[in-house]
Amino acid sequence: MTFEIAFVLTILVLAVLLFVTEWLRVDLVAFSVLLILALTGIITHNETLAGFSNKAVVTIAAILVLSAGLHRTGIAHIVGNNIMKLAGNSQLRLLIIMMATVGIFSGFMNNIGVAALLLPVVLEIAKRTRQSPSKLLIPLAFASLLGGLTTLIGTAPNILINTALQDHGYTSFRLFDFTPLGLIVLAVGIIYMAFFGRHLLPDRDLGRDTSLADMLTSQYGLHKRLITLHLPEGSPLAGRNLAGSRLGAALGFNVLAIMRKHTTFLAPGPEAEIHADDKLLVEGRTENLEMLREWRHLVLKRGWLIGEHELSAALDSITMRLTSHSTKLGKTLKEAGFRQEYGVNILGVVLNGRAKVTKLSQYRLNEDDTLIVIGKAPEIEELKNDRQFTDFKRLTARDLALKYQLHRQVIGISLPEDSALDGKSITESRMKGALGINVLAIQRQGETVFMPAPDFILAAGDTLIVLGQREVLDTLHGLQSLEMEEKLDINLEELESDKVGVAEIVLAPRTTVLGKTLGSLHFRDKYGLSVLAIWRKDRAFRTNLRDQELEAGDALLVYGKHEQLARLQQDSDFLVLTGIDQEIYQKEKAPIAGAIEIGVLATVALGWLPIYIAAPLGATLMVLTGCLSMNEAYKAIEWKAVILIVGMLGMGLAMQKTGATAMLAHNLLGALDFMGPIGILAGIFIITCVSAQIMPTAAVAVIMAPLALNAAVDFNLSPQALLMVVALGSSSAFLSPVGHPVNLLVMGLGGYRFTDYTKVGLPLVFLLLLIAVFVLPLLWPLTG
C-alpha cells in the first residue's frame, strides 16, 4: 500500500465516521473532503470543479425539478388518491395497492417526494377504515425505495452508476433497462409485506380515532390537561391581549378558546383581548399555576432608577456591534448565551435610534445591530478583547436613562417572608421564563451581590434588582388570581368548526428546523397555531414544548384556524398531513406537466436525446409553461445532495487515481473468488447494502461503482451486471430509520422504534440478496 492510497483511505474512513455520527452536515463533510484532496494534489484543480458539470449531477437536479412540477400541479395526488380508493376497507388490499402505486410513481419522481405526497392520502384512508398507520407507513417508505429501481431516473444512485459506466467507456443503461429487475424487486417486496412482513409491524393505535375528542383523549392524552380558568372582576389581566397576559410564557398554557357570555371564540390569536369574567379553556399543567401562587405577593420596590443606587457604580455599561465574522450572527439572544459565556446581560438592541427591550430572548442578531450591554468591569474587558465584537462605547447612567429610557427597565422586587422562592436557586425559581426578567443584583441585609450566578440561592426578604417591565408584577398578580373551575364549560367536539380544528404535521425531509426549538422559531407568532403535543418515536410529549429541540421524525399536533394551516402548508419545512382538505394545486397546469414528463421519457426511451439533455429541457419547460415558478424550481433542487455528490465524485476519482479502488476490489472481493461469480455478487451487494444503512445512498453509489467496475475487469465479469447489484444494494436502506430520509419521515407518525425497521427490513434484505445472486444473472448475464 502506497502513502497516497493510505492517505485517501484515511480521508474516506474519517468521512464515513462523520456521516455516521452527523457531527458535521454531510454536504460540509463531502465538500471538505473535496478541498483536502485538491490542496494535497491528489486531484488537480480542474478535477476538483469537474463534479459541478458532471452529467449525473445535472440530471439529478433536473429530475428533482420535474418531480416538483408533477407535485405542484397535483397529478400524482389526484391519480394516487383515486387509485387508493379502490382498496375499500380491506387492509391487505390497501397495503398491496398502496405499495404498487408508490412504487410505480417512484420510478418517475423523487422517492421522498412521492412518500410525502401520498402520506396524507394513506393516513386519511387509514382513519376512514379505522386501521393503524403503523401497519402502513413502513410499507409506504419501503415501496418508495424499491420503486426507485424500476427506471434509470427513479433514484440518484441509478443515475450515478450509469454515469460511471459512460465515464469508463462502457455501454450505458437505457431508461427502462432497470425495469425488469425493478419490477421483480417491487413485486417481491409487496408479496413479502402482504403475507409476512405486515405481521412483524407493530400495531399501535395512532390515528385510529377520527374525532377531535378521541384524538385529544385516546391518542395524545391531553384531556387531563384541559382546564377552564375564570378571569375575576378587577383582574390586572383584563383588557390585555393573550401575548401580554403571559399565560403561555409564564404558565406554559395554550389558550384553545375564550368563552364570553354566550359567545365562544375558538383558537384565539396572540392579539386576542381578554375581559373580566371571561372563561378561558386552556391546555397545560395545573401545577404551574399552583407554583406561581406559592410565590405569594412579590412587592415592587419604587424609585429604582439607575442613578439612584450603587448598581451604576458597580457595573459598567457599553454599546457594541457584532463583526461580520461573529459566530453570534443569525442566533437569537437566548442561543447566543452572553450571560453564560461572558457573564454580562443585554439590556437592549438599538433599532432606528431606539432601544428594543421586549422579547429580547428570541431576537435574532444581525450585523448592523448595536447591543446595549451591562456587566462587571472584568467581564466587559473580556468582551472587548473578543474579536467577534467591535465599536465599543462606554455609557453613563445618564445615557441609559435619557438616551435609551432604560431606567424604566431596572426595577426592584422584594420576596415576602412566606414566599415559596425561599431556598431556591435563581434557575430553580423559573422567574426569568415566568416574568421575562434578568437578575442584575440581589440585596440582602445591607449587602449587594452583583450579577449573581444561576445557582445563587434566594432567601425571604431579598430584594432583586432586575431587568424587566414595571407592569410585570401586575401580570404576576393577575395570573395568581386566576380561578380554576372544577369542570370544563365546553364539549370537546365544540372546539372544531368549519374554520377551526386540529392537524398533525411532520417535519419535511429537507427541513431547515432540525435542532431548533419552537420558541426560537416563533412558531405561535409566525403561524398563529398552538402546538399541543409532539409525538416522538412511540410517545407523546406535552410539557415544555416551547424549549424542545425538534428532531427528525417528529409529528406535531397543532390547533388553530384552517387558513393558518393553509399558510403552514406553503412552508417547505413542514408537511400538513391531516386537518385540511388538500393542498392547493395548479390543476389547470396538470395536462401540461404530464405532457412534459411523457415527452422527456419518450425522447430518452427512443434515443432521441440523452437523459442529461432531456431532463434539463423538461425542467426548463416546467418553468416556462408556469407549472413551477423559478423560485419553486430552485427550492425543488436538494442542494445538500448536490454538494454531497460533487464531493464524493472527487473522492471516487482520488481512489481511482491512487489505485485505492483497485486494491479494495482485489482484496475485498478477491477473498470471495473461490465462490465464483456468486461470491462476487454477494460481496458487492452486502458491502453496498451495509454502507447504505449508515451513509447517504448517493455517496455509497459513487464509492461502490468504481469498485464494482474494477471487479468486473479483475474477474472478467459484466460491468453492467455488477453495477445493477450496486443499484440494488444502494436502495436496500431498510434496517434503520436513519438509512434513508423517507424512513425518518414516517417514524413519528407510525410511532416506530429503531428496532421496528430492523425486524421488518432484515428478511427483505435477505430476499434482495437472493435476487442479486440468483435472479439478476438471468436478466444480466455475468459473462459473454
PDB file of N, CA and C in Angstrom, residues 201-275:
ATOM      1  N   LEU A 201     -44.994  -5.887  11.752  1.00  0.00           N
ATOM      2  CA  LEU A 201     -45.173  -4.465  12.042  1.00  0.00           C
ATOM      3  C   LEU A 201     -45.906  -4.291  13.365  1.00  0.00           C
ATOM      4  N   PRO A 202     -45.557  -3.264  14.135  1.00  0.00           N
ATOM      5  CA  PRO A 202     -46.274  -3.013  15.396  1.00  0.00           C
ATOM      6  C   PRO A 202     -47.699  -2.562  15.104  1.00  0.00           C
ATOM      7  N   ASP A 203     -48.600  -2.854  16.016  1.00  0.00           N
ATOM      8  CA  ASP A 203     -49.993  -2.426  15.873  1.00  0.00           C
ATOM      9  C   ASP A 203     -50.253  -1.377  16.937  1.00  0.00           C
ATOM     10  N   ARG A 204     -49.927  -0.142  16.599  1.00  0.00           N
ATOM     11  CA  ARG A 204     -50.118   0.953  17.544  1.00  0.00           C
ATOM     12  C   ARG A 204     -51.305   1.787  17.087  1.00  0.00           C
ATOM     13  N   ASP A 205     -52.067   2.289  18.037  1.00  0.00           N
ATOM     14  CA  ASP A 205     -53.370   2.866  17.735  1.00  0.00           C
ATOM     15  C   ASP A 205     -53.328   4.312  17.280  1.00  0.00           C
ATOM     16  N   LEU A 206     -52.169   4.780  16.874  1.00  0.00           N
ATOM     17  CA  LEU A 206     -52.073   6.181  16.476  1.00  0.00           C
ATOM     18  C   LEU A 206     -52.993   6.455  15.292  1.00  0.00           C
ATOM     19  N   GLY A 207     -53.787   7.470  15.422  1.00  0.00           N
ATOM     20  CA  GLY A 207     -54.568   7.936  14.292  1.00  0.00           C
ATOM     21  C   GLY A 207     -55.826   7.149  14.016  1.00  0.00           C
ATOM     22  N   ARG A 208     -56.186   6.130  14.822  1.00  0.00           N
ATOM     23  CA  ARG A 208     -57.404   5.395  14.520  1.00  0.00           C
ATOM     24  C   ARG A 208     -58.645   6.244  14.809  1.00  0.00           C
ATOM     25  N   ASP A 209     -58.532   7.121  15.818  1.00  0.00           N
ATOM     26  CA  ASP A 209     -59.696   7.919  16.194  1.00  0.00           C
ATOM     27  C   ASP A 209     -59.758   9.157  15.315  1.00  0.00           C
ATOM     28  N   THR A 210     -60.915   9.421  14.763  1.00  0.00           N
ATOM     29  CA  THR A 210     -61.048  10.499  13.804  1.00  0.00           C
ATOM     30  C   THR A 210     -61.568  11.779  14.436  1.00  0.00           C
ATOM     31  N   SER A 211     -62.312  11.708  15.542  1.00  0.00           N
ATOM     32  CA  SER A 211     -62.877  12.912  16.131  1.00  0.00           C
ATOM     33  C   SER A 211     -61.828  13.631  16.960  1.00  0.00           C
ATOM     34  N   LEU A 212     -62.052  14.954  17.128  1.00  0.00           N
ATOM     35  CA  LEU A 212     -61.134  15.746  17.930  1.00  0.00           C
ATOM     36  C   LEU A 212     -61.104  15.236  19.365  1.00  0.00           C
ATOM     37  N   ALA A 213     -62.281  14.931  19.913  1.00  0.00           N
ATOM     38  CA  ALA A 213     -62.332  14.457  21.303  1.00  0.00           C
ATOM     39  C   ALA A 213     -61.539  13.181  21.482  1.00  0.00           C
ATOM     40  N   ASP A 214     -61.691  12.241  20.554  1.00  0.00           N
ATOM     41  CA  ASP A 214     -60.959  10.980  20.651  1.00  0.00           C
ATOM     42  C   ASP A 214     -59.468  11.199  20.501  1.00  0.00           C
ATOM     43  N   MET A 215     -59.075  12.105  19.589  1.00  0.00           N
ATOM     44  CA  MET A 215     -57.651  12.361  19.373  1.00  0.00           C
ATOM     45  C   MET A 215     -57.016  12.951  20.627  1.00  0.00           C
ATOM     46  N   LEU A 216     -57.718  13.900  21.267  1.00  0.00           N
ATOM     47  CA  LEU A 216     -57.172  14.547  22.462  1.00  0.00           C
ATOM     48  C   LEU A 216     -57.117  13.602  23.643  1.00  0.00           C
ATOM     49  N   THR A 217     -58.067  12.664  23.708  1.00  0.00           N
ATOM     50  CA  THR A 217     -58.121  11.766  24.862  1.00  0.00           C
ATOM     51  C   THR A 217     -57.326  10.494  24.641  1.00  0.00           C
ATOM     52  N   SER A 218     -57.661   9.737  23.594  1.00  0.00           N
ATOM     53  CA  SER A 218     -57.063   8.415  23.402  1.00  0.00           C
ATOM     54  C   SER A 218     -55.623   8.490  22.923  1.00  0.00           C
ATOM     55  N   GLN A 219     -55.372   9.338  21.935  1.00  0.00           N
ATOM     56  CA  GLN A 219     -54.067   9.303  21.287  1.00  0.00           C
ATOM     57  C   GLN A 219     -53.015  10.113  22.028  1.00  0.00           C
ATOM     58  N   TYR A 220     -53.360  11.341  22.385  1.00  0.00           N
ATOM     59  CA  TYR A 220     -52.358  12.235  22.964  1.00  0.00           C
ATOM     60  C   TYR A 220     -52.528  12.434  24.474  1.00  0.00           C
ATOM     61  N   GLY A 221     -53.610  11.934  25.060  1.00  0.00           N
ATOM     62  CA  GLY A 221     -53.805  12.048  26.500  1.00  0.00           C
ATOM     63  C   GLY A 221     -53.892  13.474  26.998  1.00  0.00           C
ATOM     64  N   LEU A 222     -54.455  14.370  26.175  1.00  0.00           N
ATOM     65  CA  LEU A 222     -54.497  15.780  26.543  1.00  0.00           C
ATOM     66  C   LEU A 222     -55.729  16.154  27.355  1.00  0.00           C
ATOM     67  N   HIS A 223     -56.733  15.258  27.434  1.00  0.00           N
ATOM     68  CA  HIS A 223     -57.969  15.604  28.130  1.00  0.00           C
ATOM     69  C   HIS A 223     -57.723  15.902  29.609  1.00  0.00           C
ATOM     70  N   LYS A 224     -56.692  15.276  30.180  1.00  0.00           N
ATOM     71  CA  LYS A 224     -56.383  15.502  31.591  1.00  0.00           C
ATOM     72  C   LYS A 224     -55.713  16.859  31.809  1.00  0.00           C
ATOM     73  N   ARG A 225     -55.312  17.492  30.733  1.00  0.00           N
ATOM     74  CA  ARG A 225     -54.592  18.764  30.834  1.00  0.00           C
ATOM     75  C   ARG A 225     -55.450  19.939  30.389  1.00  0.00           C
ATOM     76  N   LEU A 226     -56.736  19.697  30.143  1.00  0.00           N
ATOM     77  CA  LEU A 226     -57.638  20.779  29.756  1.00  0.00           C
ATOM     78  C   LEU A 226     -58.246  21.408  31.006  1.00  0.00           C
ATOM     79  N   ILE A 227     -58.155  22.717  31.111  1.00  0.00           N
ATOM     80  CA  ILE A 227     -58.574  23.438  32.320  1.00  0.00           C
ATOM     81  C   ILE A 227     -59.428  24.631  31.892  1.00  0.00           C
ATOM     82  N   THR A 228     -60.454  24.931  32.672  1.00  0.00           N
ATOM     83  CA  THR A 228     -61.215  26.167  32.487  1.00  0.00           C
ATOM     84  C   THR A 228     -60.775  27.166  33.552  1.00  0.00           C
ATOM     85  N   LEU A 229     -60.314  28.330  33.114  1.00  0.00           N
ATOM     86  CA  LEU A 229     -59.887  29.394  34.022  1.00  0.00           C
ATOM     87  C   LEU A 229     -60.890  30.539  33.948  1.00  0.00           C
ATOM     88  N   HIS A 230     -61.168  31.130  35.087  1.00  0.00           N
ATOM     89  CA  HIS A 230     -62.075  32.277  35.139  1.00  0.00           C
ATOM     90  C   HIS A 230     -61.280  33.525  35.475  1.00  0.00           C
ATOM     91  N   LEU A 231     -61.505  34.600  34.701  1.00  0.00           N
ATOM     92  CA  LEU A 231     -60.823  35.871  34.927  1.00  0.00           C
ATOM     93  C   LEU A 231     -61.716  36.724  35.829  1.00  0.00           C
ATOM     94  N   PRO A 232     -61.363  36.900  37.102  1.00  0.00           N
ATOM     95  CA  PRO A 232     -62.265  37.599  38.038  1.00  0.00           C
ATOM     96  C   PRO A 232     -62.346  39.098  37.746  1.00  0.00           C
ATOM     97  N   GLU A 233     -63.387  39.731  38.285  1.00  0.00           N
ATOM     98  CA  GLU A 233     -63.530  41.182  38.165  1.00  0.00           C
ATOM     99  C   GLU A 233     -62.319  41.860  38.815  1.00  0.00           C
ATOM    100  N   GLY A 234     -61.846  42.920  38.175  1.00  0.00           N
ATOM    101  CA  GLY A 234     -60.716  43.662  38.715  1.00  0.00           C
ATOM    102  C   GLY A 234     -59.360  43.048  38.419  1.00  0.00           C
ATOM    103  N   SER A 235     -59.310  41.990  37.631  1.00  0.00           N
ATOM    104  CA  SER A 235     -58.024  41.349  37.319  1.00  0.00           C
ATOM    105  C   SER A 235     -57.131  42.288  36.514  1.00  0.00           C
ATOM    106  N   PRO A 236     -55.854  42.383  36.879  1.00  0.00           N
ATOM    107  CA  PRO A 236     -54.925  43.218  36.100  1.00  0.00           C
ATOM    108  C   PRO A 236     -54.785  42.744  34.639  1.00  0.00           C
ATOM    109  N   LEU A 237     -55.201  41.500  34.373  1.00  0.00           N
ATOM    110  CA  LEU A 237     -55.073  40.967  33.008  1.00  0.00           C
ATOM    111  C   LEU A 237     -56.204  41.445  32.105  1.00  0.00           C
ATOM    112  N   ALA A 238     -57.286  41.938  32.664  1.00  0.00           N
ATOM    113  CA  ALA A 238     -58.419  42.385  31.861  1.00  0.00           C
ATOM    114  C   ALA A 238     -57.999  43.523  30.945  1.00  0.00           C
ATOM    115  N   GLY A 239     -58.368  43.409  29.682  1.00  0.00           N
ATOM    116  CA  GLY A 239     -58.015  44.415  28.691  1.00  0.00           C
ATOM    117  C   GLY A 239     -56.704  44.151  27.980  1.00  0.00           C
ATOM    118  N   ARG A 240     -55.959  43.158  28.444  1.00  0.00           N
ATOM    119  CA  ARG A 240     -54.703  42.802  27.767  1.00  0.00           C
ATOM    120  C   ARG A 240     -54.962  41.761  26.686  1.00  0.00           C
ATOM    121  N   ASN A 241     -54.026  41.672  25.747  1.00  0.00           N
ATOM    122  CA  ASN A 241     -54.126  40.577  24.778  1.00  0.00           C
ATOM    123  C   ASN A 241     -53.456  39.336  25.365  1.00  0.00           C
ATOM    124  N   LEU A 242     -53.628  38.215  24.694  1.00  0.00           N
ATOM    125  CA  LEU A 242     -53.096  36.958  25.231  1.00  0.00           C
ATOM    126  C   LEU A 242     -51.579  36.996  25.343  1.00  0.00           C
ATOM    127  N   ALA A 243     -50.918  37.628  24.383  1.00  0.00           N
ATOM    128  CA  ALA A 243     -49.454  37.704  24.444  1.00  0.00           C
ATOM    129  C   ALA A 243     -49.022  38.486  25.680  1.00  0.00           C
ATOM    130  N   GLY A 244     -49.712  39.596  25.973  1.00  0.00           N
ATOM    131  CA  GLY A 244     -49.358  40.419  27.124  1.00  0.00           C
ATOM    132  C   GLY A 244     -49.730  39.796  28.450  1.00  0.00           C
ATOM    133  N   SER A 245     -50.642  38.825  28.429  1.00  0.00           N
ATOM    134  CA  SER A 245     -51.046  38.172  29.685  1.00  0.00           C
ATOM    135  C   SER A 245     -50.012  37.193  30.197  1.00  0.00           C
ATOM    136  N   ARG A 246     -49.109  36.740  29.320  1.00  0.00           N
ATOM    137  CA  ARG A 246     -48.046  35.777  29.652  1.00  0.00           C
ATOM    138  C   ARG A 246     -48.595  34.428  30.112  1.00  0.00           C
ATOM    139  N   LEU A 247     -49.818  34.103  29.706  1.00  0.00           N
ATOM    140  CA  LEU A 247     -50.367  32.779  30.011  1.00  0.00           C
ATOM    141  C   LEU A 247     -49.494  31.685  29.415  1.00  0.00           C
ATOM    142  N   GLY A 248     -48.948  31.933  28.239  1.00  0.00           N
ATOM    143  CA  GLY A 248     -48.075  30.943  27.606  1.00  0.00           C
ATOM    144  C   GLY A 248     -46.679  30.977  28.173  1.00  0.00           C
ATOM    145  N   ALA A 249     -46.084  32.179  28.242  1.00  0.00           N
ATOM    146  CA  ALA A 249     -44.692  32.298  28.681  1.00  0.00           C
ATOM    147  C   ALA A 249     -44.507  31.911  30.138  1.00  0.00           C
ATOM    148  N   ALA A 250     -45.437  32.343  31.004  1.00  0.00           N
ATOM    149  CA  ALA A 250     -45.277  32.101  32.440  1.00  0.00           C
ATOM    150  C   ALA A 250     -45.800  30.739  32.874  1.00  0.00           C
ATOM    151  N   LEU A 251     -46.917  30.307  32.278  1.00  0.00           N
ATOM    152  CA  LEU A 251     -47.563  29.082  32.745  1.00  0.00           C
ATOM    153  C   LEU A 251     -47.482  27.936  31.746  1.00  0.00           C
ATOM    154  N   GLY A 252     -47.043  28.217  30.534  1.00  0.00           N
ATOM    155  CA  GLY A 252     -46.980  27.170  29.520  1.00  0.00           C
ATOM    156  C   GLY A 252     -48.350  26.755  29.022  1.00  0.00           C
ATOM    157  N   PHE A 253     -49.363  27.630  29.161  1.00  0.00           N
ATOM    158  CA  PHE A 253     -50.726  27.307  28.747  1.00  0.00           C
ATOM    159  C   PHE A 253     -50.943  27.633  27.265  1.00  0.00           C
ATOM    160  N   ASN A 254     -51.653  26.756  26.574  1.00  0.00           N
ATOM    161  CA  ASN A 254     -52.180  27.048  25.247  1.00  0.00           C
ATOM    162  C   ASN A 254     -53.649  27.401  25.410  1.00  0.00           C
ATOM    163  N   VAL A 255     -54.039  28.587  24.981  1.00  0.00           N
ATOM    164  CA  VAL A 255     -55.433  29.005  25.080  1.00  0.00           C
ATOM    165  C   VAL A 255     -56.175  28.511  23.843  1.00  0.00           C
ATOM    166  N   LEU A 256     -57.108  27.577  24.049  1.00  0.00           N
ATOM    167  CA  LEU A 256     -57.854  26.980  22.942  1.00  0.00           C
ATOM    168  C   LEU A 256     -59.128  27.746  22.636  1.00  0.00           C
ATOM    169  N   ALA A 257     -59.713  28.385  23.649  1.00  0.00           N
ATOM    170  CA  ALA A 257     -60.964  29.103  23.419  1.00  0.00           C
ATOM    171  C   ALA A 257     -61.163  30.149  24.510  1.00  0.00           C
ATOM    172  N   ILE A 258     -61.844  31.229  24.138  1.00  0.00           N
ATOM    173  CA  ILE A 258     -62.287  32.253  25.090  1.00  0.00           C
ATOM    174  C   ILE A 258     -63.805  32.219  25.100  1.00  0.00           C
ATOM    175  N   MET A 259     -64.392  31.989  26.279  1.00  0.00           N
ATOM    176  CA  MET A 259     -65.853  31.931  26.408  1.00  0.00           C
ATOM    177  C   MET A 259     -66.331  33.193  27.109  1.00  0.00           C
ATOM    178  N   ARG A 260     -67.084  34.009  26.361  1.00  0.00           N
ATOM    179  CA  ARG A 260     -67.534  35.304  26.871  1.00  0.00           C
ATOM    180  C   ARG A 260     -69.046  35.355  26.786  1.00  0.00           C
ATOM    181  N   LYS A 261     -69.702  35.232  27.937  1.00  0.00           N
ATOM    182  CA  LYS A 261     -71.166  35.186  27.998  1.00  0.00           C
ATOM    183  C   LYS A 261     -71.672  34.048  27.112  1.00  0.00           C
ATOM    184  N   HIS A 262     -72.362  34.376  26.029  1.00  0.00           N
ATOM    185  CA  HIS A 262     -72.936  33.327  25.191  1.00  0.00           C
ATOM    186  C   HIS A 262     -72.141  33.112  23.902  1.00  0.00           C
ATOM    187  N   THR A 263     -70.927  33.674  23.849  1.00  0.00           N
ATOM    188  CA  THR A 263     -70.101  33.568  22.629  1.00  0.00           C
ATOM    189  C   THR A 263     -68.797  32.865  22.950  1.00  0.00           C
ATOM    190  N   THR A 264     -68.395  31.965  22.049  1.00  0.00           N
ATOM    191  CA  THR A 264     -67.117  31.253  22.206  1.00  0.00           C
ATOM    192  C   THR A 264     -66.210  31.602  21.040  1.00  0.00           C
ATOM    193  N   PHE A 265     -64.997  32.059  21.345  1.00  0.00           N
ATOM    194  CA  PHE A 265     -64.015  32.389  20.322  1.00  0.00           C
ATOM    195  C   PHE A 265     -62.974  31.258  20.287  1.00  0.00           C
ATOM    196  N   LEU A 266     -62.979  30.490  19.208  1.00  0.00           N
ATOM    197  CA  LEU A 266     -62.068  29.360  19.085  1.00  0.00           C
ATOM    198  C   LEU A 266     -60.711  29.800  18.540  1.00  0.00           C
ATOM    199  N   ALA A 267     -59.664  29.109  18.983  1.00  0.00           N
ATOM    200  CA  ALA A 267     -58.293  29.333  18.504  1.00  0.00           C
ATOM    201  C   ALA A 267     -57.944  30.813  18.460  1.00  0.00           C
ATOM    202  N   PRO A 268     -58.074  31.531  19.590  1.00  0.00           N
ATOM    203  CA  PRO A 268     -57.742  32.962  19.586  1.00  0.00           C
ATOM    204  C   PRO A 268     -56.251  33.172  19.346  1.00  0.00           C
ATOM    205  N   GLY A 269     -55.932  34.226  18.621  1.00  0.00           N
ATOM    206  CA  GLY A 269     -54.537  34.534  18.331  1.00  0.00           C
ATOM    207  C   GLY A 269     -53.883  35.319  19.445  1.00  0.00           C
ATOM    208  N   PRO A 270     -52.570  35.587  19.334  1.00  0.00           N
ATOM    209  CA  PRO A 270     -51.841  36.312  20.388  1.00  0.00           C
ATOM    210  C   PRO A 270     -52.401  37.710  20.655  1.00  0.00           C
ATOM    211  N   GLU A 271     -53.064  38.309  19.654  1.00  0.00           N
ATOM    212  CA  GLU A 271     -53.592  39.665  19.822  1.00  0.00           C
ATOM    213  C   GLU A 271     -55.011  39.686  20.373  1.00  0.00           C
ATOM    214  N   ALA A 272     -55.607  38.510  20.586  1.00  0.00           N
ATOM    215  CA  ALA A 272     -56.979  38.460  21.106  1.00  0.00           C
ATOM    216  C   ALA A 272     -57.026  39.040  22.525  1.00  0.00           C
ATOM    217  N   GLU A 273     -57.994  39.923  22.769  1.00  0.00           N
ATOM    218  CA  GLU A 273     -58.102  40.609  24.062  1.00  0.00           C
ATOM    219  C   GLU A 273     -58.973  39.800  25.021  1.00  0.00           C
ATOM    220  N   ILE A 274     -58.589  39.791  26.288  1.00  0.00           N
ATOM    221  CA  ILE A 274     -59.387  39.093  27.296  1.00  0.00           C
ATOM    222  C   ILE A 274     -60.030  40.111  28.227  1.00  0.00           C
ATOM    223  N   HIS A 275     -61.238  39.805  28.684  1.00  0.00           N
ATOM    224  CA  HIS A 275     -62.016  40.721  29.511  1.00  0.00           C
ATOM    225  C   HIS A 275     -62.317  40.086  30.866  1.00  0.00           C
TER     226      HIS A 275
END
